[in-house]
Short mmCIF file of C-alpha atoms and ligand atoms in Angstrom, two decimals:
data_model
loop_
_atom_site.label_atom_id
_atom_site.label_comp_id
_atom_site.label_asym_id
_atom_site.label_seq_id
_atom_site.Cartn_x
_atom_site.Cartn_y
_atom_site.Cartn_z
CA MET A 11 -19.79 -24.72 -20.00
CA GLU A 12 -20.63 -21.66 -18.91
CA LYS A 13 -19.11 -18.40 -20.68
CA TYR A 14 -18.01 -15.36 -18.20
CA ASP A 15 -18.07 -11.15 -19.53
CA VAL A 16 -14.86 -10.45 -17.52
CA ILE A 17 -12.89 -12.98 -14.83
CA ILE A 18 -11.08 -11.41 -12.21
CA ILE A 19 -8.14 -12.47 -10.70
CA GLY A 20 -7.61 -12.35 -6.63
CA ALA A 21 -10.43 -10.64 -4.44
CA GLY A 22 -7.23 -8.14 -2.67
CA MET A 23 -8.11 -3.71 -2.84
CA SER A 24 -8.04 -3.38 -6.66
CA GLY A 25 -9.81 -7.05 -7.35
CA MET A 26 -13.17 -6.57 -4.84
CA ALA A 27 -13.63 -2.83 -7.08
CA ALA A 28 -13.24 -4.20 -9.92
CA ALA A 29 -16.32 -7.07 -10.08
CA ILE A 30 -18.36 -4.17 -7.83
CA ARG A 31 -18.59 -2.10 -10.44
CA LEU A 32 -18.88 -4.38 -14.22
CA ALA A 33 -21.34 -6.59 -11.35
CA MET A 34 -22.81 -2.94 -11.34
CA PHE A 35 -23.63 -3.04 -14.96
CA ASP A 36 -25.22 -6.93 -15.04
CA LYS A 37 -21.94 -8.08 -16.15
CA LYS A 38 -21.04 -11.50 -16.02
CA VAL A 39 -17.98 -12.28 -13.73
CA LEU A 40 -16.24 -14.38 -11.77
CA LEU A 41 -13.90 -13.19 -8.52
CA LEU A 42 -11.38 -15.68 -8.19
CA GLU A 43 -9.27 -15.96 -4.94
CA LYS A 44 -6.85 -18.69 -4.01
CA HIS A 45 -7.24 -17.99 -0.47
CA VAL A 46 -10.03 -17.83 2.11
CA ILE A 47 -10.71 -14.63 2.60
CA THR A 48 -10.54 -10.92 0.85
CA GLY A 49 -8.17 -8.00 1.28
CA GLY A 50 -5.39 -9.72 -0.22
CA LEU A 51 -2.13 -7.14 0.88
CA ASN A 52 -4.16 -5.50 3.18
CA SER A 53 -6.34 -7.92 5.53
CA TYR A 54 -6.82 -8.38 8.72
CA TYR A 55 -6.58 -11.95 11.09
CA LYS A 56 -7.44 -12.58 14.89
CA ARG A 57 -5.01 -13.07 17.25
CA ALA A 58 -5.17 -13.79 21.39
CA LYS A 59 -8.68 -12.33 21.00
CA ARG A 60 -7.48 -9.37 19.46
CA ASP A 61 -7.97 -7.60 15.71
CA PHE A 62 -4.92 -7.53 13.50
CA ASP A 63 -4.82 -5.08 10.53
CA VAL A 64 -2.17 -7.07 8.02
CA GLY A 65 -1.54 -4.20 5.12
CA LEU A 66 -3.14 -0.31 6.56
CA HIS A 67 -1.29 2.34 8.92
CA ALA A 68 -3.02 4.83 7.60
CA LEU A 69 -6.14 5.36 4.60
CA THR A 70 -4.64 8.09 1.87
CA ASN A 71 -6.16 10.71 -0.22
CA TYR A 72 -8.49 12.20 3.20
CA MET A 73 -11.42 14.98 2.25
CA GLU A 74 -13.76 16.12 4.31
CA LYS A 75 -17.61 15.25 3.97
CA GLY A 76 -19.30 17.06 0.43
CA GLU A 77 -15.40 18.11 -1.18
CA LYS A 78 -15.47 16.92 -4.82
CA ARG A 79 -13.49 16.12 -7.81
CA LYS A 80 -10.92 14.22 -5.00
CA PRO A 81 -9.73 10.80 -5.75
CA LEU A 82 -11.51 9.39 -2.74
CA SER A 83 -15.19 11.18 -3.79
CA LYS A 84 -14.72 9.48 -7.39
CA LEU A 85 -14.23 6.01 -5.89
CA LEU A 86 -17.02 6.13 -3.26
CA LYS A 87 -18.92 8.22 -6.34
CA GLN A 88 -18.37 4.78 -8.91
CA LEU A 89 -19.24 2.29 -6.25
CA ARG A 90 -21.48 4.35 -5.17
CA VAL A 91 -20.85 4.22 -0.96
CA PRO A 92 -21.53 7.08 0.92
CA TYR A 93 -18.64 8.84 2.93
CA ASP A 94 -20.09 7.88 5.89
CA ASP A 95 -20.59 4.45 6.16
CA LEU A 96 -16.04 4.65 5.76
CA LYS A 97 -16.26 6.10 9.73
CA LEU A 98 -12.82 8.21 8.43
CA SER A 99 -10.94 9.30 11.25
CA PRO A 100 -8.29 12.07 10.75
CA GLN A 101 -4.83 11.38 11.87
CA ARG A 102 -3.28 14.09 14.06
CA HIS A 103 -0.11 14.61 12.79
CA SER A 104 3.32 13.11 11.32
CA LYS A 105 6.58 13.69 11.57
CA ILE A 106 9.96 13.02 9.51
CA LEU A 107 12.20 12.40 11.60
CA PHE A 108 15.92 12.49 10.58
CA PRO A 109 19.53 12.72 12.81
CA GLU A 110 19.82 16.57 13.08
CA LYS A 111 16.04 17.69 11.41
CA SER A 112 11.87 16.87 11.82
CA LEU A 113 9.69 18.34 10.28
CA THR A 114 5.20 17.86 11.00
CA PHE A 115 3.13 17.22 8.68
CA THR A 116 -0.84 17.09 9.07
CA ASN A 117 -3.39 17.23 6.63
CA ASP A 118 -3.14 20.61 5.55
CA LEU A 119 -0.33 21.78 3.58
CA ASN A 120 0.12 24.36 4.83
CA ASP A 121 1.49 23.01 8.03
CA PHE A 122 4.37 21.77 6.20
CA ALA A 123 4.55 24.81 4.00
CA GLN A 124 5.61 26.60 7.66
CA GLU A 125 7.41 23.65 9.71
CA ILE A 126 9.65 24.12 5.80
CA ALA A 127 9.98 27.75 6.26
CA ASP A 128 10.88 26.95 9.79
CA ASN A 129 13.91 24.97 9.57
CA PHE A 130 14.57 25.26 5.67
CA PRO A 131 13.71 29.59 5.10
CA ASP A 132 15.77 29.29 1.86
CA GLN A 133 13.65 26.90 0.18
CA VAL A 134 10.03 27.39 1.08
CA ASP A 135 9.79 29.62 -2.27
CA GLY A 136 10.73 26.79 -3.35
CA PHE A 137 9.18 24.51 -1.92
CA ASN A 138 5.86 26.44 -2.43
CA LYS A 139 7.04 26.86 -6.69
CA LEU A 140 7.25 22.50 -7.19
CA VAL A 141 3.77 22.57 -5.10
CA SER A 142 2.04 24.62 -7.80
CA HIS A 143 3.73 22.55 -10.35
CA ILE A 144 2.12 19.41 -8.72
CA THR A 145 -1.23 20.55 -8.41
CA ASP A 146 -1.14 21.32 -12.27
CA PHE A 147 0.77 18.05 -13.45
CA SER A 148 -1.80 15.57 -14.98
CA GLU A 149 -0.26 12.15 -12.61
CA THR A 150 -3.41 10.25 -14.49
CA ALA A 151 -2.76 10.22 -17.32
CA LEU A 152 -1.73 7.25 -19.43
CA ASP A 153 0.47 8.75 -21.51
CA ASN A 154 2.61 10.57 -19.27
CA GLU A 155 6.42 9.72 -19.92
CA HIS A 156 8.74 7.88 -17.48
CA ILE A 157 10.71 10.85 -16.19
CA LEU A 158 12.91 10.22 -12.36
CA ALA A 159 10.97 12.37 -9.88
CA LYS A 160 14.44 14.45 -8.23
CA ASP A 161 15.98 14.87 -11.59
CA VAL A 162 12.22 17.25 -11.06
CA VAL A 163 11.92 18.00 -8.02
CA ARG A 164 15.69 19.41 -7.29
CA LYS A 165 15.44 22.23 -9.74
CA TYR A 166 12.87 23.48 -7.16
CA ILE A 167 14.61 22.11 -4.05
CA THR A 168 18.28 22.56 -3.19
CA ASN A 169 19.33 21.69 0.07
CA GLU A 170 19.36 17.82 -0.72
CA GLU A 171 18.14 17.21 3.81
CA LEU A 172 14.95 18.78 2.10
CA LEU A 173 14.80 16.08 -0.91
CA GLU A 174 15.83 13.51 0.80
CA MET A 175 13.15 14.62 3.93
CA ILE A 176 10.28 15.49 1.61
CA PHE A 177 10.80 11.37 -0.39
CA CYS A 178 11.09 9.41 2.48
CA PRO A 179 7.48 8.97 3.30
CA LEU A 180 6.44 9.11 -0.21
CA LEU A 181 9.12 6.21 -1.19
CA ILE A 182 7.89 4.17 2.10
CA TYR A 183 4.71 4.60 1.43
CA GLY A 184 4.25 3.60 -2.64
CA SER A 185 7.75 2.68 -4.53
CA ALA A 186 8.73 0.15 -5.71
CA TRP A 187 11.81 1.52 -7.47
CA GLU A 188 14.21 2.10 -5.39
CA ASN A 189 15.53 5.49 -3.18
CA ASP A 190 13.21 7.42 -6.60
CA MET A 191 9.66 7.50 -8.41
CA ASP A 192 8.48 8.14 -11.81
CA PHE A 193 7.42 11.16 -11.08
CA SER A 194 4.08 10.59 -12.06
CA GLN A 195 3.73 8.34 -9.27
CA PHE A 196 5.94 11.13 -6.92
CA VAL A 197 3.08 13.42 -7.56
CA ILE A 198 -0.17 10.77 -6.94
CA MET A 199 2.55 10.13 -4.02
CA PHE A 200 3.04 13.98 -3.25
CA LYS A 201 -0.92 14.54 -3.36
CA SER A 202 -2.44 11.88 -1.48
CA ILE A 203 -0.05 12.04 1.67
CA TYR A 204 0.88 16.05 1.30
CA ILE A 205 -1.88 17.42 -0.31
CA GLU A 206 -5.38 15.41 0.74
CA GLY A 207 -3.53 13.81 3.98
CA PHE A 208 -3.89 10.22 6.09
CA SER A 209 -6.73 8.97 8.38
CA ARG A 210 -7.90 5.53 9.76
CA PRO A 211 -11.50 3.69 8.52
CA GLU A 212 -13.40 3.05 12.70
CA GLY A 213 -12.49 -0.54 12.94
CA GLY A 214 -9.85 -0.80 10.10
CA VAL A 215 -9.56 -2.09 7.54
CA ARG A 216 -11.76 -4.30 8.53
CA THR A 217 -14.73 -1.54 7.47
CA ILE A 218 -13.75 -1.25 4.37
CA ILE A 219 -13.47 -5.11 2.90
CA ASP A 220 -16.64 -5.39 5.07
CA ILE A 221 -18.46 -2.38 2.63
CA LEU A 222 -17.21 -3.97 0.50
CA LEU A 223 -18.46 -7.56 0.64
CA LYS A 224 -21.62 -6.05 1.73
CA LYS A 225 -21.53 -4.15 -2.50
CA LEU A 226 -20.71 -7.61 -3.61
CA GLU A 227 -22.98 -9.64 -1.67
CA ALA A 228 -26.05 -6.56 -2.54
CA LEU A 229 -25.11 -6.95 -6.84
CA GLY A 230 -25.20 -10.47 -5.82
CA GLN A 231 -21.77 -11.32 -7.26
CA GLU A 232 -19.81 -14.62 -6.44
CA ILE A 233 -16.52 -14.58 -5.21
CA ARG A 234 -14.74 -17.97 -5.12
CA PHE A 235 -12.69 -18.89 -2.05
CA ARG A 236 -9.85 -21.39 -2.82
CA SER A 237 -9.98 -21.06 -6.45
CA GLU A 238 -5.95 -20.64 -7.09
CA VAL A 239 -5.77 -19.18 -11.26
CA GLN A 240 -2.71 -22.13 -12.03
CA SER A 241 -3.02 -20.99 -15.76
CA ILE A 242 -4.78 -18.40 -18.48
CA GLU A 243 -5.35 -20.18 -21.21
CA THR A 244 -5.42 -19.04 -24.50
CA ALA A 245 -6.39 -19.96 -27.56
CA ASN A 246 -6.27 -18.15 -31.40
CA GLY A 247 -3.28 -16.17 -30.16
CA LYS A 248 -5.87 -14.56 -27.52
CA VAL A 249 -7.18 -15.06 -24.23
CA ALA A 250 -9.69 -18.50 -23.27
CA GLY A 251 -10.12 -18.69 -20.07
CA VAL A 252 -8.66 -19.64 -17.18
CA ARG A 253 -7.39 -22.89 -15.88
CA LEU A 254 -7.73 -23.49 -11.66
CA LYS A 255 -5.51 -25.20 -9.70
CA ASN A 256 -8.24 -28.36 -8.90
CA GLY A 257 -8.54 -28.88 -12.79
CA ASP A 258 -11.62 -26.36 -13.41
CA PHE A 259 -12.06 -24.69 -16.64
CA LEU A 260 -13.54 -21.59 -16.89
CA GLN A 261 -14.20 -19.68 -20.07
CA ALA A 262 -13.98 -15.82 -20.36
CA ASP A 263 -13.38 -13.48 -23.87
CA LYS A 264 -11.38 -11.53 -21.05
CA VAL A 265 -8.98 -11.61 -17.82
CA ILE A 266 -8.10 -9.23 -15.37
CA SER A 267 -5.84 -9.93 -12.93
CA SER A 268 -4.97 -8.54 -9.33
CA MET A 269 -2.06 -10.85 -9.20
CA GLY A 270 1.02 -8.84 -10.40
CA TYR A 271 2.67 -8.60 -13.90
CA PRO A 272 4.99 -10.50 -13.31
CA GLU A 273 3.20 -13.28 -11.65
CA THR A 274 0.60 -12.58 -14.31
CA LEU A 275 2.18 -12.88 -17.56
CA SER A 276 4.26 -16.52 -15.51
CA VAL A 277 1.14 -18.63 -16.26
CA VAL A 278 -0.13 -17.80 -19.31
CA SER A 279 -0.48 -20.65 -20.93
CA GLY A 280 -0.44 -21.56 -25.04
CA ILE A 281 1.62 -18.07 -25.34
CA ALA A 282 5.25 -16.74 -24.92
CA PRO A 283 5.32 -13.44 -23.39
CA LYS A 284 8.08 -11.68 -24.96
CA GLN A 285 7.77 -9.12 -22.07
CA LYS A 286 9.90 -9.91 -18.50
CA PRO A 287 8.56 -6.73 -16.15
CA ALA A 288 10.92 -7.54 -13.06
CA VAL A 289 10.39 -8.70 -9.69
CA GLY A 290 10.00 -6.21 -7.43
CA LYS A 291 12.10 -5.95 -4.21
CA MET A 292 10.73 -3.67 -2.03
CA THR A 293 9.17 -5.86 1.06
CA PHE A 294 9.47 -5.06 4.92
CA CYS A 295 8.61 -7.14 7.92
CA GLU A 296 6.59 -5.63 10.73
CA SER A 297 7.02 -5.45 14.03
CA ILE A 298 2.93 -5.28 16.29
CA LEU A 299 3.43 -4.21 19.14
CA VAL A 300 0.52 -3.99 21.97
CA LEU A 301 1.21 -1.78 25.52
CA ASP A 302 -0.26 -1.89 28.67
CA LYS A 303 -0.41 2.64 28.46
CA LYS A 304 -0.98 4.29 25.36
CA PRO A 305 1.39 6.07 23.56
CA LYS A 306 -0.45 9.72 24.31
CA ASP A 307 -0.49 8.68 27.55
CA LEU A 308 2.95 8.70 28.26
CA GLY A 309 3.18 11.58 26.13
CA LEU A 310 3.76 10.37 22.34
CA ASP A 311 0.60 12.53 19.93
CA SER A 312 2.33 11.70 16.27
CA THR A 313 -0.08 8.84 14.07
CA ILE A 314 2.69 8.45 11.59
CA ILE A 315 6.52 8.86 12.11
CA PHE A 316 8.69 8.39 9.22
CA TYR A 317 12.63 7.87 11.01
CA ASN A 318 15.85 7.99 9.12
CA ASP A 319 19.42 7.13 11.67
CA ARG A 320 21.41 8.31 8.31
CA PRO A 321 21.98 11.02 7.14
CA LYS A 322 20.97 10.63 3.56
CA TYR A 323 17.82 8.44 3.09
CA LEU A 324 17.92 4.82 2.19
CA TYR A 325 15.47 3.24 0.49
CA ARG A 326 16.40 -0.09 -2.27
CA GLU A 327 16.42 -3.64 -1.01
CA PRO A 328 18.91 -3.81 2.89
CA LYS A 329 22.41 -5.90 2.22
CA GLU A 330 21.01 -7.81 5.30
CA LEU A 331 17.79 -9.46 6.38
CA TYR A 332 16.39 -5.82 7.41
CA ASP A 333 17.57 -1.97 7.86
CA PRO A 334 17.09 -1.25 11.61
CA LYS A 335 17.86 2.21 11.15
CA SER A 336 14.93 3.67 8.75
CA ALA A 337 11.08 2.37 10.25
CA VAL A 338 7.92 3.68 9.20
CA ILE A 339 5.96 4.23 12.76
CA CYS A 340 2.54 4.36 13.39
CA PHE A 341 0.98 4.50 16.87
CA PRO A 342 -2.96 3.66 15.53
CA ASN A 343 -4.24 5.24 18.87
CA ASN A 344 -3.50 8.06 17.78
CA PHE A 345 -5.70 9.00 15.28
CA THR A 346 -8.22 11.90 16.17
CA HIS A 347 -10.61 8.77 17.10
CA ASP A 348 -9.09 6.36 19.25
CA ASP A 349 -10.96 3.11 19.09
CA PHE A 350 -8.59 0.59 20.51
CA ASP A 351 -8.37 -0.57 24.74
CA GLU A 352 -4.74 -0.52 24.76
CA GLY A 353 -1.69 0.92 23.62
CA TRP A 354 -0.78 -0.16 19.63
CA VAL A 355 2.56 0.56 18.14
CA ARG A 356 3.10 -1.12 14.58
CA ILE A 357 7.10 -0.82 13.30
CA THR A 358 7.87 -1.32 9.73
CA ASN A 359 11.53 -1.24 8.17
CA MET A 360 12.12 -2.56 4.84
CA ALA A 361 13.52 -6.46 4.52
CA ASN A 362 15.51 -8.41 2.08
CA PHE A 363 13.28 -11.69 0.80
CA ASP A 364 16.31 -13.36 0.17
CA LEU A 365 17.32 -13.60 2.51
CA TRP A 366 14.07 -14.36 4.52
CA ASN A 367 13.33 -16.41 2.14
CA LYS A 368 16.80 -18.89 3.26
CA LEU A 369 16.51 -18.82 6.86
CA GLU A 370 15.37 -22.93 8.86
CA ARG A 371 12.76 -23.28 10.57
CA PRO A 372 14.70 -22.34 14.97
CA GLU A 373 16.44 -19.59 13.32
CA TYR A 374 13.68 -17.30 11.45
CA LYS A 375 12.09 -17.08 14.95
CA GLU A 376 14.95 -16.16 16.53
CA LYS A 377 15.33 -13.54 13.34
CA LYS A 378 12.08 -12.48 13.77
CA GLU A 379 12.05 -12.04 17.83
CA GLU A 380 15.61 -9.90 16.55
CA VAL A 381 13.68 -7.70 14.33
CA PHE A 382 10.95 -7.51 17.74
CA LYS A 383 13.90 -6.01 20.14
CA ASP A 384 15.05 -3.54 17.39
CA ALA A 385 10.63 -2.56 17.49
CA CYS A 386 11.08 -2.22 20.96
CA SER A 387 14.65 -0.30 21.26
CA LEU A 388 13.12 2.05 19.14
CA THR A 389 9.63 2.29 20.00
CA LYS A 390 12.45 3.27 23.83
CA LYS A 391 14.11 5.95 22.53
CA LEU A 392 10.62 7.30 20.78
CA ILE A 393 8.94 6.92 24.26
CA PRO A 394 11.73 7.64 26.91
CA SER A 395 8.54 7.13 29.34
CA TRP A 396 7.43 3.34 27.94
CA ASP A 397 7.85 0.74 30.47
CA GLU A 398 8.82 -1.85 28.52
CA GLU A 399 5.46 -3.87 28.74
CA VAL A 400 4.57 -5.48 25.67
CA VAL A 401 1.08 -7.55 26.61
CA PHE A 402 1.20 -8.67 22.96
CA LYS A 403 3.21 -8.88 20.07
CA ASP A 404 3.47 -9.99 16.53
CA ILE A 405 5.66 -9.70 12.93
CA PHE A 406 5.38 -10.61 10.39
CA SER A 407 8.78 -10.75 7.31
CA PRO A 408 8.95 -10.71 3.56
CA THR A 409 8.42 -14.70 3.09
CA THR A 410 5.27 -14.13 5.24
CA ILE A 411 3.39 -11.64 2.13
CA LYS A 412 4.54 -14.06 -0.40
CA LYS A 413 2.81 -16.66 1.60
CA TYR A 414 -1.06 -14.71 1.66
CA THR A 415 -0.61 -13.30 -1.24
CA GLY A 416 1.73 -14.85 -3.79
CA HIS A 417 3.83 -12.04 -4.85
CA PHE A 418 7.22 -13.79 -5.85
CA GLY A 419 9.05 -11.63 -3.84
CA GLY A 420 7.23 -10.63 -1.71
CA THR A 421 7.30 -7.61 -2.85
CA VAL A 422 4.59 -4.90 -1.48
CA TYR A 423 4.93 -2.50 -4.66
CA GLY A 424 5.26 -4.62 -7.12
CA SER A 425 7.26 -5.12 -10.27
CA THR A 426 9.41 -1.77 -11.22
CA ASP A 427 7.68 -2.01 -14.83
CA LYS A 428 4.33 -0.62 -14.90
CA SER A 429 1.65 -1.25 -17.44
CA ARG A 430 -0.29 2.06 -17.11
CA ASP A 431 -2.79 1.58 -19.44
CA GLY A 432 -3.37 -2.03 -18.27
CA SER A 433 -2.87 -3.40 -21.45
CA THR A 434 -0.65 -6.78 -20.91
CA GLU A 435 0.45 -7.42 -24.88
CA VAL A 436 -2.20 -10.20 -25.10
CA PRO A 437 -5.11 -9.74 -26.48
CA GLY A 438 -8.41 -9.77 -23.43
CA LEU A 439 -5.50 -9.87 -20.29
CA TYR A 440 -5.50 -6.54 -18.18
CA LEU A 441 -3.58 -5.65 -15.00
CA CYS A 442 -5.63 -4.09 -12.20
CA GLY A 443 -3.46 -2.82 -8.57
CA THR A 444 0.22 -2.44 -7.71
CA ASP A 445 1.11 -2.74 -11.45
CA GLN A 446 -1.18 -1.03 -13.55
CA GLY A 447 0.59 1.90 -11.61
CA PHE A 448 -1.09 2.83 -8.88
CA LEU A 449 -1.25 1.65 -5.06
CA GLY A 450 -2.28 2.38 -1.48
CA ILE A 451 -6.21 1.24 -0.23
CA VAL A 452 -7.68 3.95 -2.17
CA GLY A 453 -5.64 3.80 -5.08
CA SER A 454 -5.36 -0.24 -6.17
CA MET A 455 -9.47 0.17 -6.06
CA LEU A 456 -9.93 2.91 -8.09
CA SER A 457 -7.29 0.96 -10.78
CA GLY A 458 -9.83 -1.28 -10.75
CA ILE A 459 -12.39 0.45 -11.05
CA SER A 460 -10.48 2.48 -14.09
CA MET A 461 -9.32 -1.33 -15.48
CA ALA A 462 -13.15 -2.51 -15.37
CA ASN A 463 -14.86 0.79 -16.94
CA LEU A 464 -11.70 0.70 -19.81
CA TYR A 465 -11.54 -2.89 -20.99
CA GLY A 466 -14.67 -4.99 -19.09
CA LEU A 467 -17.51 -1.68 -19.70
CA MET A 468 -16.19 -1.34 -23.45
CA ASP A 469 -17.10 -3.90 -25.39
C1 FAD B 195 2.52 -4.36 6.00
C2 FAD B 195 1.54 -3.04 4.22
C3 FAD B 195 1.46 -2.18 5.09
C4 FAD B 195 0.62 -2.21 3.61
N1 FAD B 195 0.18 -0.28 4.47
C5 FAD B 195 -0.40 0.28 3.44
C6 FAD B 195 -1.01 1.43 4.71
O1 FAD B 195 -1.04 2.71 5.60
N2 FAD B 195 -1.89 2.17 3.27
C7 FAD B 195 -2.30 1.61 2.30
O2 FAD B 195 -2.56 2.43 1.39
N3 FAD B 195 -2.02 0.17 1.82
C8 FAD B 195 -0.76 0.12 2.97
N4 FAD B 195 -0.45 -1.00 2.17
C9 FAD B 195 -0.30 -1.46 0.65
C10 FAD B 195 -1.85 -2.35 0.01
O3 FAD B 195 -1.68 -3.40 0.69
C11 FAD B 195 -1.55 -2.50 -1.54
O4 FAD B 195 -1.29 -1.33 -2.36
C12 FAD B 195 -3.29 -2.57 -1.95
O5 FAD B 195 -3.72 -3.18 -0.86
C13 FAD B 195 -2.51 -3.60 -2.94
O6 FAD B 195 -4.03 -4.48 -3.62
P1 FAD B 195 -4.43 -4.90 -5.23
O7 FAD B 195 -6.20 -5.05 -4.94
O8 FAD B 195 -3.12 -4.63 -6.17
O9 FAD B 195 -3.13 -6.41 -4.69
P2 FAD B 195 -3.10 -7.57 -3.75
O10 FAD B 195 -4.09 -6.86 -1.80
O11 FAD B 195 -2.08 -7.82 -3.29
O12 FAD B 195 -4.57 -8.45 -4.10
C14 FAD B 195 -3.98 -8.97 -4.91
C15 FAD B 195 -4.38 -10.77 -4.95
O13 FAD B 195 -5.19 -11.56 -5.90
C16 FAD B 195 -4.69 -13.32 -5.37
N5 FAD B 195 -3.93 -14.09 -6.15
C17 FAD B 195 -2.92 -14.65 -5.85
N6 FAD B 195 -2.88 -14.70 -7.03
C18 FAD B 195 -3.97 -14.91 -7.26
C19 FAD B 195 -4.05 -16.83 -7.61
N7 FAD B 195 -2.93 -16.83 -8.98
N8 FAD B 195 -5.24 -16.95 -8.40
C20 FAD B 195 -6.14 -16.74 -7.66
N9 FAD B 195 -6.12 -15.45 -6.16
C21 FAD B 195 -4.44 -14.47 -6.27
C22 FAD B 195 -4.47 -12.79 -3.60
O14 FAD B 195 -3.85 -13.62 -3.06
C23 FAD B 195 -5.12 -11.49 -3.24
O15 FAD B 195 -6.17 -11.35 -2.16
C24 FAD B 195 0.34 -1.81 3.16
C25 FAD B 195 1.21 -3.03 2.06
C26 FAD B 195 0.95 -3.84 2.97
C27 FAD B 195 2.13 -5.73 3.43
#
């Protein structure tokens, strides 16, 4: 029987990056994907001749060509991808919109500091000290202790409204925890969003996936599609390989899984893991509206709006199907380069997986229509001159996310129990991706690279 050095489960961003890294060093690697396409949470599809991105609003961690020692520069170096291949187009500006106040930020932190000085003059010194603390903090150290971010940030920011506004984009773009997050994760998100910033590759997520696929092909790396791992087999207390749904057994001493922490442990066979990582609750529904006019021609030129219609920002699993009172709205036309012929709006709301999962077919469709109607009302509120003409629409729910990724509860940011060093209690079994602690497109690729370096390249 053929034996692999490493089997990687999942051809999402982290799994593909891990496979590239290992294949570069001539490891005998097998990349297994249960679906027919790559990308996982961050993929794409075609409807009515239009290309839809699933998970891409924006790429975080923007950098200019030639910058060094940035997460994106490390990623490109490790995968040997030229910067220009990403064809990055930076954001114009984004807004945090609360009932009483609005703050604008760009890819230059000075603009955000100025907004804070204008809107919360007594807080700007605290904000600058917070930025110094964040800049000096080593957020990727694998042994950082778990501290709640709001406890730390309150030492610098004493105005609760400003604190909520600062946290809003960071929570909704990357927290598995409700209403707060681990401080290391806060620092990762703060740097990646406020200090480095947003961009979009021309062509959307396809551009990134194509780069990764071409790399894999050039390295002769095999991806086996329609290959769902049913169990991770163990022998003598350590990993022995994986069994696929079709019954095939594939041998390897090391398995790196991007399925998620609880999902991975649930398929371990022969050892009963004592670890019981929680299933994360944060999931979303999204409405995608294709308009006959572009938002900027109707007077709206923000790239992303973080919208909250309550005095306090509630980042949590809603008690109802979805939370219409807060949303992230992305306007993909409003990056500096616009490669669309039509106007696009993507509205993401927090949602409750269990409630969506209980719906039978006709009601499920009706509820999706409700989500869409709320999305239209919000679009009208943000763009009063819009004539309410929608050329095409698509709506996805937490159950769609579960169907296409296999993540329990349709969770997007994974478990609240992370394994920062990627290890599990099963020798030879490692995690990469969201539940190793790095998420988003850049974060999950960096996770795949670091886990490959740590466990796949060290014998
Ligand atoms: C709606 C939405 C919007 C988002 N917006 C952004 C954004 O704007 N910017 C950003 O940076 N990030 C965004 N993200 C987050 C980003 O997509 C993820 O953090 C990242 O893609 C996670 O990658 P991953 O490799 O860790 O996991 P996944 O993408 O979940 O990959 C796991 C892979 O494993 C496969 N798999 C699962 N089980 C098995 C099995 N048993 N056998 C074989 N294969 C299996 C799955 O099919 C999948 O392909 C968004 C996500 C969503 C859902």
